[in-house]
C-alpha cells in the first residue's frame, strides 16, 4: 500500500474515532494537510492541531504538527446547568512543551508505530501529557439566587432516586421495553444511577427514554446520558449516544458497550449534581454505574 493510501486510511480512521466534524480537510487536493479538533475528555478541553503529511509519510518521515489553539469546553455546561458560572482556564502550550510534543511525535512514529501511521497514538499521548500539566476544570460557581435550587442534599437525592425507580416501573407504557434500574453510586453528594433495557430498534430506544423522563425526578436530573447498540438482521451494528450536556460522556458510555460486546441494549445514566465538581472521577462513576446495572440486570451476554 502506498503512502497516500495509508494517509487516506488514517484520516478515515480519525473520522471514525472522533467524528467526521473533527477532521477539517484542506480544500486544495495538492495540500496534504488537515486540522484535527481532538477532545481531551478528562480535561473538558479540545485541541485544534494542524497536521502536514509529507509525501514520504509514513514510510520514511513522520508527520509534522502545528499548534493552533486549545478550547476550555467546561463553559458549555452553562447551557445544561443554569444557575452556575464556569471560570475559563488559560490552556497554552509553552515552548518546552511544544519541543517535548515534537520529540514524542517522532518517537511514536519511529519506535512505537514502527514507521507506520502515528497521529492517533500521538494524540492520545498528548492528551495524557497535557492532563498532567494543565489546570483541571475549575469548580462551578453557583449564582446566589439559584444555588439552593440547584444543589440538593445527598439524602434527598437518594430518596428521590428510589421514588423515581418505582415511579418509572408503574408508569411504563405497554409498548415500552422493561427497564432495569441499578443501584445508586454517590460521591460528594453527586448521585449516579443507570437504567438498562433490551431494545430492537430506534423506536424502542426512544420509548425507554420517554418512559424514564415521565418521572419528574429523572427529568429534572442534571444529565441523562444515553448510549445503545443494536445488532441488525444483516449482522451490522447500529449504535449512537447522547451526552445530554456532559461533554464526551455519551461517547465513553458507547465505548463501554462496545468493549462489553453488548447487543440490543440501551443504557441511560442519570446524574444529579451535588454541588462539588468531580473532575475526571465523574466519568468513572458514569461507567461504573452502567456496568453495575448491566451486570445485575442479567441482560449482558444475551441478545
PDB file of C-alpha atoms in Angstrom:
ATOM      1  CA  UNK A   1       0.000   0.000   0.000  1.00  0.00           C
ATOM      2  CA  UNK A   2       1.485   3.385  -0.978  1.00  0.00           C
ATOM      3  CA  UNK A   3       1.906   6.327   1.391  1.00  0.00           C
ATOM      4  CA  UNK A   4      -1.037   8.370   0.091  1.00  0.00           C
ATOM      5  CA  UNK A   5      -3.424   5.465   0.522  1.00  0.00           C
ATOM      6  CA  UNK A   6      -2.180   4.895   4.065  1.00  0.00           C
ATOM      7  CA  UNK A   7      -2.663   8.598   4.792  1.00  0.00           C
ATOM      8  CA  UNK A   8      -6.232   8.498   3.468  1.00  0.00           C
ATOM      9  CA  UNK A   9      -6.960   5.413   5.567  1.00  0.00           C
ATOM     10  CA  UNK A  10      -5.562   7.184   8.632  1.00  0.00           C
ATOM     11  CA  UNK A  11      -7.829  10.197   8.081  1.00  0.00           C
ATOM     12  CA  UNK A  12     -10.840   7.887   7.693  1.00  0.00           C
ATOM     13  CA  UNK A  13      -9.873   6.195  10.959  1.00  0.00           C
ATOM     14  CA  UNK A  14      -9.624   9.575  12.730  1.00  0.00           C
ATOM     15  CA  UNK A  15     -13.094  10.496  11.425  1.00  0.00           C
ATOM     16  CA  UNK A  16     -14.458   7.191  12.718  1.00  0.00           C
ATOM     17  CA  UNK A  17     -12.939   7.750  16.165  1.00  0.00           C
ATOM     18  CA  UNK A  18     -13.533  11.470  16.692  1.00  0.00           C
ATOM     19  CA  UNK A  19     -16.405  12.084  14.258  1.00  0.00           C
ATOM     20  CA  UNK A  20     -16.367  13.461  10.717  1.00  0.00           C
ATOM     21  CA  UNK A  21     -16.778  17.008  12.064  1.00  0.00           C
ATOM     22  CA  UNK A  22     -13.490  16.652  13.966  1.00  0.00           C
ATOM     23  CA  UNK A  23     -11.357  16.415  10.812  1.00  0.00           C
ATOM     24  CA  UNK A  24     -11.162  19.611   8.745  1.00  0.00           C
ATOM     25  CA  UNK A  25      -9.521  18.813   5.430  1.00  0.00           C
ATOM     26  CA  UNK A  26      -7.745  21.259   3.158  1.00  0.00           C
ATOM     27  CA  UNK A  27      -9.774  22.410   0.173  1.00  0.00           C
ATOM     28  CA  UNK A  28      -6.715  22.020  -2.052  1.00  0.00           C
ATOM     29  CA  UNK A  29      -6.163  18.346  -3.005  1.00  0.00           C
ATOM     30  CA  UNK A  30      -2.461  19.076  -3.552  1.00  0.00           C
ATOM     31  CA  UNK A  31      -2.049  20.214   0.056  1.00  0.00           C
ATOM     32  CA  UNK A  32      -1.885  17.156   2.259  1.00  0.00           C
ATOM     33  CA  UNK A  33      -2.881  18.947   5.441  1.00  0.00           C
ATOM     34  CA  UNK A  34      -5.816  18.777   7.826  1.00  0.00           C
ATOM     35  CA  UNK A  35      -6.894  20.220  11.164  1.00  0.00           C
ATOM     36  CA  UNK A  36      -7.925  17.797  13.895  1.00  0.00           C
ATOM     37  CA  UNK A  37     -10.316  19.002  16.614  1.00  0.00           C
ATOM     38  CA  UNK A  38      -9.407  16.478  19.307  1.00  0.00           C
ATOM     39  CA  UNK A  39     -11.179  16.362  22.684  1.00  0.00           C
ATOM     40  CA  UNK A  40      -9.407  15.726  25.976  1.00  0.00           C
ATOM     41  CA  UNK A  41     -12.380  14.289  27.809  1.00  0.00           C
ATOM     42  CA  UNK A  42     -10.896  14.251  31.299  1.00  0.00           C
ATOM     43  CA  UNK A  43      -9.850  17.901  30.980  1.00  0.00           C
ATOM     44  CA  UNK A  44     -13.074  19.167  29.382  1.00  0.00           C
ATOM     45  CA  UNK A  45     -10.878  20.685  26.685  1.00  0.00           C
ATOM     46  CA  UNK A  46     -10.437  20.494  22.925  1.00  0.00           C
ATOM     47  CA  UNK A  47      -7.190  20.687  20.974  1.00  0.00           C
ATOM     48  CA  UNK A  48      -7.023  22.164  17.477  1.00  0.00           C
ATOM     49  CA  UNK A  49      -3.985  20.713  15.711  1.00  0.00           C
ATOM     50  CA  UNK A  50      -2.893  21.139  12.090  1.00  0.00           C
ATOM     51  CA  UNK A  51      -1.046  18.196  10.535  1.00  0.00           C
ATOM     52  CA  UNK A  52       1.062  18.202   7.383  1.00  0.00           C
ATOM     53  CA  UNK A  53       1.627  14.780   5.821  1.00  0.00           C
ATOM     54  CA  UNK A  54       4.765  14.686   3.666  1.00  0.00           C
ATOM     55  CA  UNK A  55       4.831  12.508   0.560  1.00  0.00           C
ATOM     56  CA  UNK A  56       7.238  10.210   2.389  1.00  0.00           C
ATOM     57  CA  UNK A  57       4.944   9.709   5.422  1.00  0.00           C
ATOM     58  CA  UNK A  58       4.591   7.194   6.968  1.00  0.00           C
ATOM     59  CA  UNK A  59       7.269   5.032   5.327  1.00  0.00           C
ATOM     60  CA  UNK A  60      10.264   7.368   5.735  1.00  0.00           C
ATOM     61  CA  UNK A  61       9.371  10.558   7.616  1.00  0.00           C
ATOM     62  CA  UNK A  62       6.981  11.447  10.455  1.00  0.00           C
ATOM     63  CA  UNK A  63       4.059  13.855  10.150  1.00  0.00           C
ATOM     64  CA  UNK A  64       4.517  17.499  11.116  1.00  0.00           C
ATOM     65  CA  UNK A  65       2.132  19.147  13.564  1.00  0.00           C
ATOM     66  CA  UNK A  66       1.306  22.779  14.191  1.00  0.00           C
ATOM     67  CA  UNK A  67      -0.361  24.001  17.358  1.00  0.00           C
ATOM     68  CA  UNK A  68      -3.450  26.057  16.516  1.00  0.00           C
ATOM     69  CA  UNK A  69      -5.188  26.565  19.865  1.00  0.00           C
ATOM     70  CA  UNK A  70      -6.992  24.878  22.751  1.00  0.00           C
ATOM     71  CA  UNK A  71     -10.528  25.481  23.999  1.00  0.00           C
ATOM     72  CA  UNK A  72     -11.870  25.254  27.546  1.00  0.00           C
ATOM     73  CA  UNK A  73     -15.104  23.313  26.941  1.00  0.00           C
ATOM     74  CA  UNK A  74     -16.337  23.341  30.551  1.00  0.00           C
ATOM     75  CA  UNK A  75     -18.112  26.655  29.952  1.00  0.00           C
ATOM     76  CA  UNK A  76     -20.526  24.796  27.665  1.00  0.00           C
ATOM     77  CA  UNK A  77     -22.047  23.266  30.775  1.00  0.00           C
ATOM     78  CA  UNK A  78     -23.745  26.602  31.373  1.00  0.00           C
ATOM     79  CA  UNK A  79     -26.476  25.568  28.988  1.00  0.00           C
ATOM     80  CA  UNK A  80     -27.216  22.350  30.881  1.00  0.00           C
ATOM     81  CA  UNK A  81     -26.667  23.771  34.375  1.00  0.00           C
ATOM     82  CA  UNK A  82     -28.272  27.200  34.596  1.00  0.00           C
ATOM     83  CA  UNK A  83     -27.555  28.913  37.878  1.00  0.00           C
ATOM     84  CA  UNK A  84     -23.798  28.269  37.677  1.00  0.00           C
ATOM     85  CA  UNK A  85     -20.940  30.110  36.041  1.00  0.00           C
ATOM     86  CA  UNK A  86     -17.764  28.379  34.898  1.00  0.00           C
ATOM     87  CA  UNK A  87     -14.406  30.198  35.067  1.00  0.00           C
ATOM     88  CA  UNK A  88     -12.430  29.818  31.838  1.00  0.00           C
ATOM     89  CA  UNK A  89      -8.909  28.364  32.060  1.00  0.00           C
ATOM     90  CA  UNK A  90      -5.923  29.525  30.044  1.00  0.00           C
ATOM     91  CA  UNK A  91      -4.717  26.435  28.145  1.00  0.00           C
ATOM     92  CA  UNK A  92      -1.415  27.129  26.401  1.00  0.00           C
ATOM     93  CA  UNK A  93       1.486  25.129  25.023  1.00  0.00           C
ATOM     94  CA  UNK A  94       4.813  26.508  26.221  1.00  0.00           C
ATOM     95  CA  UNK A  95       7.967  26.294  24.103  1.00  0.00           C
ATOM     96  CA  UNK A  96       9.324  23.439  26.206  1.00  0.00           C
ATOM     97  CA  UNK A  97       6.018  21.551  25.979  1.00  0.00           C
ATOM     98  CA  UNK A  98       5.983  22.073  22.201  1.00  0.00           C
ATOM     99  CA  UNK A  99       9.523  20.680  21.940  1.00  0.00           C
ATOM    100  CA  UNK A 100       8.540  17.676  24.041  1.00  0.00           C
ATOM    101  CA  UNK A 101       5.464  17.051  21.891  1.00  0.00           C
ATOM    102  CA  UNK A 102       7.519  17.240  18.676  1.00  0.00           C
ATOM    103  CA  UNK A 103      10.092  14.814  20.034  1.00  0.00           C
ATOM    104  CA  UNK A 104       7.379  12.399  21.140  1.00  0.00           C
ATOM    105  CA  UNK A 105       5.646  12.535  17.748  1.00  0.00           C
ATOM    106  CA  UNK A 106       8.889  11.408  16.105  1.00  0.00           C
ATOM    107  CA  UNK A 107       9.379   8.680  18.727  1.00  0.00           C
ATOM    108  CA  UNK A 108       5.830   7.339  18.390  1.00  0.00           C
ATOM    109  CA  UNK A 109       6.163   7.200  14.610  1.00  0.00           C
ATOM    110  CA  UNK A 110       9.643   5.638  14.631  1.00  0.00           C
ATOM    111  CA  UNK A 111       9.619   3.312  17.647  1.00  0.00           C
ATOM    112  CA  UNK A 112       6.077   2.662  18.838  1.00  0.00           C
ATOM    113  CA  UNK A 113       4.360   2.502  15.440  1.00  0.00           C
ATOM    114  CA  UNK A 114       7.438   1.175  13.553  1.00  0.00           C
ATOM    115  CA  UNK A 115       7.209   3.903  10.911  1.00  0.00           C
ATOM    116  CA  UNK A 116       3.507   3.478  10.360  1.00  0.00           C
ATOM    117  CA  UNK A 117       0.637   5.962  10.712  1.00  0.00           C
ATOM    118  CA  UNK A 118       1.021   7.607  14.118  1.00  0.00           C
ATOM    119  CA  UNK A 119      -1.359  10.556  14.515  1.00  0.00           C
ATOM    120  CA  UNK A 120      -3.964   8.841  16.718  1.00  0.00           C
ATOM    121  CA  UNK A 121      -1.424   7.226  19.072  1.00  0.00           C
ATOM    122  CA  UNK A 122       0.376  10.543  19.464  1.00  0.00           C
ATOM    123  CA  UNK A 123      -2.839  12.497  20.099  1.00  0.00           C
ATOM    124  CA  UNK A 124      -3.723  10.039  22.886  1.00  0.00           C
ATOM    125  CA  UNK A 125      -0.267  10.587  24.405  1.00  0.00           C
ATOM    126  CA  UNK A 126      -0.613  14.366  24.056  1.00  0.00           C
ATOM    127  CA  UNK A 127      -3.933  14.350  25.899  1.00  0.00           C
ATOM    128  CA  UNK A 128      -2.390  12.441  28.810  1.00  0.00           C
ATOM    129  CA  UNK A 129       0.702  14.681  28.797  1.00  0.00           C
ATOM    130  CA  UNK A 130      -1.336  17.880  28.916  1.00  0.00           C
ATOM    131  CA  UNK A 131      -3.685  16.478  31.564  1.00  0.00           C
ATOM    132  CA  UNK A 132      -0.719  16.273  33.920  1.00  0.00           C
ATOM    133  CA  UNK A 133       0.343  19.865  33.280  1.00  0.00           C
ATOM    134  CA  UNK A 134      -2.761  21.923  32.616  1.00  0.00           C
ATOM    135  CA  UNK A 135      -5.124  23.077  35.365  1.00  0.00           C
ATOM    136  CA  UNK A 136      -8.072  20.799  35.987  1.00  0.00           C
ATOM    137  CA  UNK A 137     -11.565  22.140  35.217  1.00  0.00           C
ATOM    138  CA  UNK A 138     -12.403  24.831  37.744  1.00  0.00           C
ATOM    139  CA  UNK A 139     -15.249  24.358  40.185  1.00  0.00           C
ATOM    140  CA  UNK A 140     -18.516  25.920  39.038  1.00  0.00           C
ATOM    141  CA  UNK A 141     -19.623  28.976  40.978  1.00  0.00           C
ATOM    142  CA  UNK A 142     -23.326  28.950  41.908  1.00  0.00           C
ATOM    143  CA  UNK A 143     -25.259  32.145  41.385  1.00  0.00           C
ATOM    144  CA  UNK A 144     -26.779  33.282  44.693  1.00  0.00           C
ATOM    145  CA  UNK A 145     -30.432  33.098  43.679  1.00  0.00           C
ATOM    146  CA  UNK A 146     -30.107  29.627  42.183  1.00  0.00           C
ATOM    147  CA  UNK A 147     -27.595  27.957  44.466  1.00  0.00           C
ATOM    148  CA  UNK A 148     -30.173  26.448  46.812  1.00  0.00           C
ATOM    149  CA  UNK A 149     -32.388  25.254  43.978  1.00  0.00           C
ATOM    150  CA  UNK A 150     -29.525  23.601  42.087  1.00  0.00           C
ATOM    151  CA  UNK A 151     -27.797  21.808  44.962  1.00  0.00           C
ATOM    152  CA  UNK A 152     -29.752  19.019  46.660  1.00  0.00           C
ATOM    153  CA  UNK A 153     -28.628  17.090  49.691  1.00  0.00           C
ATOM    154  CA  UNK A 154     -27.374  13.535  49.322  1.00  0.00           C
ATOM    155  CA  UNK A 155     -30.221  12.036  51.351  1.00  0.00           C
ATOM    156  CA  UNK A 156     -32.836  13.897  49.340  1.00  0.00           C
ATOM    157  CA  UNK A 157     -31.342  12.758  46.054  1.00  0.00           C
ATOM    158  CA  UNK A 158     -31.117   9.162  47.219  1.00  0.00           C
ATOM    159  CA  UNK A 159     -34.756   9.164  48.306  1.00  0.00           C
ATOM    160  CA  UNK A 160     -35.741  10.788  45.037  1.00  0.00           C
ATOM    161  CA  UNK A 161     -33.828   8.087  43.176  1.00  0.00           C
ATOM    162  CA  UNK A 162     -35.778   5.350  44.951  1.00  0.00           C
ATOM    163  CA  UNK A 163     -39.090   7.023  44.192  1.00  0.00           C
ATOM    164  CA  UNK A 164     -38.001   7.596  40.607  1.00  0.00           C
ATOM    165  CA  UNK A 165     -37.324   3.869  40.192  1.00  0.00           C
ATOM    166  CA  UNK A 166     -40.711   2.774  41.462  1.00  0.00           C
ATOM    167  CA  UNK A 167     -42.489   5.528  39.545  1.00  0.00           C
ATOM    168  CA  UNK A 168     -40.758   4.540  36.316  1.00  0.00           C
ATOM    169  CA  UNK A 169     -41.919   0.951  36.672  1.00  0.00           C
ATOM    170  CA  UNK A 170     -45.503   1.924  37.422  1.00  0.00           C
ATOM    171  CA  UNK A 171     -45.922   4.450  34.595  1.00  0.00           C
ATOM    172  CA  UNK A 172     -44.231   2.422  31.841  1.00  0.00           C
ATOM    173  CA  UNK A 173     -46.406   2.307  28.717  1.00  0.00           C
ATOM    174  CA  UNK A 174     -47.364  -1.157  27.485  1.00  0.00           C
ATOM    175  CA  UNK A 175     -45.317  -0.667  24.308  1.00  0.00           C
ATOM    176  CA  UNK A 176     -42.095   0.291  26.104  1.00  0.00           C
ATOM    177  CA  UNK A 177     -39.401  -2.296  26.930  1.00  0.00           C
ATOM    178  CA  UNK A 178     -38.936  -3.327  30.547  1.00  0.00           C
ATOM    179  CA  UNK A 179     -36.385  -1.116  32.290  1.00  0.00           C
ATOM    180  CA  UNK A 180     -33.972  -2.312  34.979  1.00  0.00           C
ATOM    181  CA  UNK A 181     -32.585   0.359  37.317  1.00  0.00           C
ATOM    182  CA  UNK A 182     -29.297  -0.293  39.054  1.00  0.00           C
ATOM    183  CA  UNK A 183     -28.078   0.821  42.486  1.00  0.00           C
ATOM    184  CA  UNK A 184     -27.041   4.450  43.038  1.00  0.00           C
ATOM    185  CA  UNK A 185     -23.382   5.458  43.281  1.00  0.00           C
ATOM    186  CA  UNK A 186     -22.519   8.580  45.242  1.00  0.00           C
ATOM    187  CA  UNK A 187     -19.534  10.899  45.503  1.00  0.00           C
ATOM    188  CA  UNK A 188     -19.510  14.311  47.172  1.00  0.00           C
ATOM    189  CA  UNK A 189     -23.327  14.478  47.072  1.00  0.00           C
ATOM    190  CA  UNK A 190     -23.491  13.739  43.334  1.00  0.00           C
ATOM    191  CA  UNK A 191     -25.519  10.609  42.622  1.00  0.00           C
ATOM    192  CA  UNK A 192     -25.339   8.378  39.541  1.00  0.00           C
ATOM    193  CA  UNK A 193     -27.979   5.773  38.623  1.00  0.00           C
ATOM    194  CA  UNK A 194     -28.038   3.635  35.480  1.00  0.00           C
ATOM    195  CA  UNK A 195     -31.095   2.233  33.695  1.00  0.00           C
ATOM    196  CA  UNK A 196     -30.841  -0.684  31.252  1.00  0.00           C
ATOM    197  CA  UNK A 197     -33.321  -2.117  28.755  1.00  0.00           C
ATOM    198  CA  UNK A 198     -33.461  -4.581  25.886  1.00  0.00           C
ATOM    199  CA  UNK A 199     -34.102  -2.761  22.603  1.00  0.00           C
ATOM    200  CA  UNK A 200     -34.528  -3.866  18.991  1.00  0.00           C
ATOM    201  CA  UNK A 201     -34.976  -0.544  17.220  1.00  0.00           C
ATOM    202  CA  UNK A 202     -34.531   3.200  17.493  1.00  0.00           C
ATOM    203  CA  UNK A 203     -38.224   3.387  18.418  1.00  0.00           C
ATOM    204  CA  UNK A 204     -37.505   1.163  21.420  1.00  0.00           C
ATOM    205  CA  UNK A 205     -34.673   3.481  22.454  1.00  0.00           C
ATOM    206  CA  UNK A 206     -36.981   6.495  22.268  1.00  0.00           C
ATOM    207  CA  UNK A 207     -39.654   4.624  24.218  1.00  0.00           C
ATOM    208  CA  UNK A 208     -37.177   3.856  27.006  1.00  0.00           C
ATOM    209  CA  UNK A 209     -36.028   7.464  27.194  1.00  0.00           C
ATOM    210  CA  UNK A 210     -39.596   8.790  27.119  1.00  0.00           C
ATOM    211  CA  UNK A 211     -40.594   6.373  29.874  1.00  0.00           C
ATOM    212  CA  UNK A 212     -37.732   7.466  32.105  1.00  0.00           C
ATOM    213  CA  UNK A 213     -38.445  11.151  31.514  1.00  0.00           C
ATOM    214  CA  UNK A 214     -42.044  10.671  32.637  1.00  0.00           C
ATOM    215  CA  UNK A 215     -40.575  10.558  36.118  1.00  0.00           C
ATOM    216  CA  UNK A 216     -40.174  14.112  37.350  1.00  0.00           C
ATOM    217  CA  UNK A 217     -37.032  13.383  39.369  1.00  0.00           C
ATOM    218  CA  UNK A 218     -35.262  11.829  36.392  1.00  0.00           C
ATOM    219  CA  UNK A 219     -36.456  14.558  34.032  1.00  0.00           C
ATOM    220  CA  UNK A 220     -35.044  17.219  36.366  1.00  0.00           C
ATOM    221  CA  UNK A 221     -31.674  15.494  36.802  1.00  0.00           C
ATOM    222  CA  UNK A 222     -28.562  17.360  35.676  1.00  0.00           C
ATOM    223  CA  UNK A 223     -27.783  14.819  32.934  1.00  0.00           C
ATOM    224  CA  UNK A 224     -29.388  11.736  31.397  1.00  0.00           C
ATOM    225  CA  UNK A 225     -26.539  10.231  29.365  1.00  0.00           C
ATOM    226  CA  UNK A 226     -27.540   7.604  26.813  1.00  0.00           C
ATOM    227  CA  UNK A 227     -25.859   5.003  24.617  1.00  0.00           C
ATOM    228  CA  UNK A 228     -27.167   1.999  22.720  1.00  0.00           C
ATOM    229  CA  UNK A 229     -26.037  -0.840  20.459  1.00  0.00           C
ATOM    230  CA  UNK A 230     -28.439  -2.805  18.267  1.00  0.00           C
ATOM    231  CA  UNK A 231     -27.471  -5.770  16.090  1.00  0.00           C
ATOM    232  CA  UNK A 232     -29.353  -5.611  12.808  1.00  0.00           C
ATOM    233  CA  UNK A 233     -30.640  -8.557  10.778  1.00  0.00           C
ATOM    234  CA  UNK A 234     -27.703  -8.318   8.376  1.00  0.00           C
ATOM    235  CA  UNK A 235     -25.222  -8.575  11.263  1.00  0.00           C
ATOM    236  CA  UNK A 236     -24.161  -4.931  11.249  1.00  0.00           C
ATOM    237  CA  UNK A 237     -24.413  -2.830  14.402  1.00  0.00           C
ATOM    238  CA  UNK A 238     -26.464   0.322  14.823  1.00  0.00           C
ATOM    239  CA  UNK A 239     -25.132   2.451  17.664  1.00  0.00           C
ATOM    240  CA  UNK A 240     -25.371   6.014  18.905  1.00  0.00           C
ATOM    241  CA  UNK A 241     -25.068   8.055  22.072  1.00  0.00           C
ATOM    242  CA  UNK A 242     -26.143  11.332  23.657  1.00  0.00           C
ATOM    243  CA  UNK A 243     -24.068  13.363  26.143  1.00  0.00           C
ATOM    244  CA  UNK A 244     -27.053  15.382  27.391  1.00  0.00           C
ATOM    245  CA  UNK A 245     -24.685  18.218  28.231  1.00  0.00           C
ATOM    246  CA  UNK A 246     -21.923  16.136  29.842  1.00  0.00           C
ATOM    247  CA  UNK A 247     -19.189  16.545  27.234  1.00  0.00           C
ATOM    248  CA  UNK A 248     -17.976  13.203  25.776  1.00  0.00           C
ATOM    249  CA  UNK A 249     -19.805  11.109  28.398  1.00  0.00           C
ATOM    250  CA  UNK A 250     -22.105   9.506  25.816  1.00  0.00           C
ATOM    251  CA  UNK A 251     -19.137   8.529  23.657  1.00  0.00           C
ATOM    252  CA  UNK A 252     -17.434   6.927  26.663  1.00  0.00           C
ATOM    253  CA  UNK A 253     -20.621   5.063  27.545  1.00  0.00           C
ATOM    254  CA  UNK A 254     -20.899   3.813  23.975  1.00  0.00           C
ATOM    255  CA  UNK A 255     -17.283   2.684  24.115  1.00  0.00           C
ATOM    256  CA  UNK A 256     -18.073   0.674  27.261  1.00  0.00           C
ATOM    257  CA  UNK A 257     -20.933  -1.099  25.460  1.00  0.00           C
ATOM    258  CA  UNK A 258     -18.562  -1.856  22.598  1.00  0.00           C
ATOM    259  CA  UNK A 259     -15.906  -3.291  24.936  1.00  0.00           C
ATOM    260  CA  UNK A 260     -18.541  -5.469  26.642  1.00  0.00           C
ATOM    261  CA  UNK A 261     -19.890  -6.570  23.246  1.00  0.00           C
ATOM    262  CA  UNK A 262     -23.357  -5.517  24.412  1.00  0.00           C
ATOM    263  CA  UNK A 263     -26.082  -6.482  21.975  1.00  0.00           C
ATOM    264  CA  UNK A 264     -29.527  -4.918  21.666  1.00  0.00           C
ATOM    265  CA  UNK A 265     -29.167  -2.839  24.810  1.00  0.00           C
ATOM    266  CA  UNK A 266     -29.659   0.772  25.779  1.00  0.00           C
ATOM    267  CA  UNK A 267     -28.130   2.328  28.898  1.00  0.00           C
ATOM    268  CA  UNK A 268     -29.170   5.645  30.394  1.00  0.00           C
ATOM    269  CA  UNK A 269     -27.088   7.023  33.265  1.00  0.00           C
ATOM    270  CA  UNK A 270     -28.851   9.684  35.328  1.00  0.00           C
ATOM    271  CA  UNK A 271     -26.713  12.130  37.265  1.00  0.00           C
ATOM    272  CA  UNK A 272     -27.868  14.538  39.929  1.00  0.00           C
ATOM    273  CA  UNK A 273     -25.180  17.157  40.513  1.00  0.00           C
ATOM    274  CA  UNK A 274     -24.347  17.554  44.203  1.00  0.00           C
ATOM    275  CA  UNK A 275     -22.653  20.945  44.134  1.00  0.00           C
ATOM    276  CA  UNK A 276     -18.993  19.837  44.026  1.00  0.00           C
ATOM    277  CA  UNK A 277     -17.048  19.436  40.794  1.00  0.00           C
ATOM    278  CA  UNK A 278     -15.765  15.857  40.471  1.00  0.00           C
ATOM    279  CA  UNK A 279     -13.329  16.271  37.586  1.00  0.00           C
ATOM    280  CA  UNK A 280     -12.373  13.047  35.755  1.00  0.00           C
ATOM    281  CA  UNK A 281     -13.909  10.906  38.533  1.00  0.00           C
ATOM    282  CA  UNK A 282     -17.374  11.595  37.151  1.00  0.00           C
ATOM    283  CA  UNK A 283     -16.591   9.579  34.018  1.00  0.00           C
ATOM    284  CA  UNK A 284     -15.535   6.603  36.142  1.00  0.00           C
ATOM    285  CA  UNK A 285     -18.762   6.849  38.137  1.00  0.00           C
ATOM    286  CA  UNK A 286     -20.873   7.042  34.971  1.00  0.00           C
ATOM    287  CA  UNK A 287     -19.257   3.893  33.569  1.00  0.00           C
ATOM    288  CA  UNK A 288     -19.266   2.092  36.927  1.00  0.00           C
ATOM    289  CA  UNK A 289     -22.982   2.785  37.400  1.00  0.00           C
ATOM    290  CA  UNK A 290     -23.645   1.464  33.893  1.00  0.00           C
ATOM    291  CA  UNK A 291     -21.539  -1.644  34.468  1.00  0.00           C
ATOM    292  CA  UNK A 292     -23.326  -2.396  37.755  1.00  0.00           C
ATOM    293  CA  UNK A 293     -26.747  -2.115  36.135  1.00  0.00           C
ATOM    294  CA  UNK A 294     -25.683  -4.253  33.169  1.00  0.00           C
ATOM    295  CA  UNK A 295     -24.292  -6.952  35.430  1.00  0.00           C
ATOM    296  CA  UNK A 296     -27.239  -7.013  37.819  1.00  0.00           C
ATOM    297  CA  UNK A 297     -29.877  -6.884  35.087  1.00  0.00           C
ATOM    298  CA  UNK A 298     -28.716 -10.193  33.644  1.00  0.00           C
ATOM    299  CA  UNK A 299     -29.082  -8.752  30.140  1.00  0.00           C
ATOM    300  CA  UNK A 300     -25.385  -8.639  29.282  1.00  0.00           C
ATOM    301  CA  UNK A 301     -24.249 -11.534  27.130  1.00  0.00           C
ATOM    302  CA  UNK A 302     -27.769 -12.165  25.845  1.00  0.00           C
ATOM    303  CA  UNK A 303     -29.419 -10.874  22.707  1.00  0.00           C
TER     304      UNK A 303
END
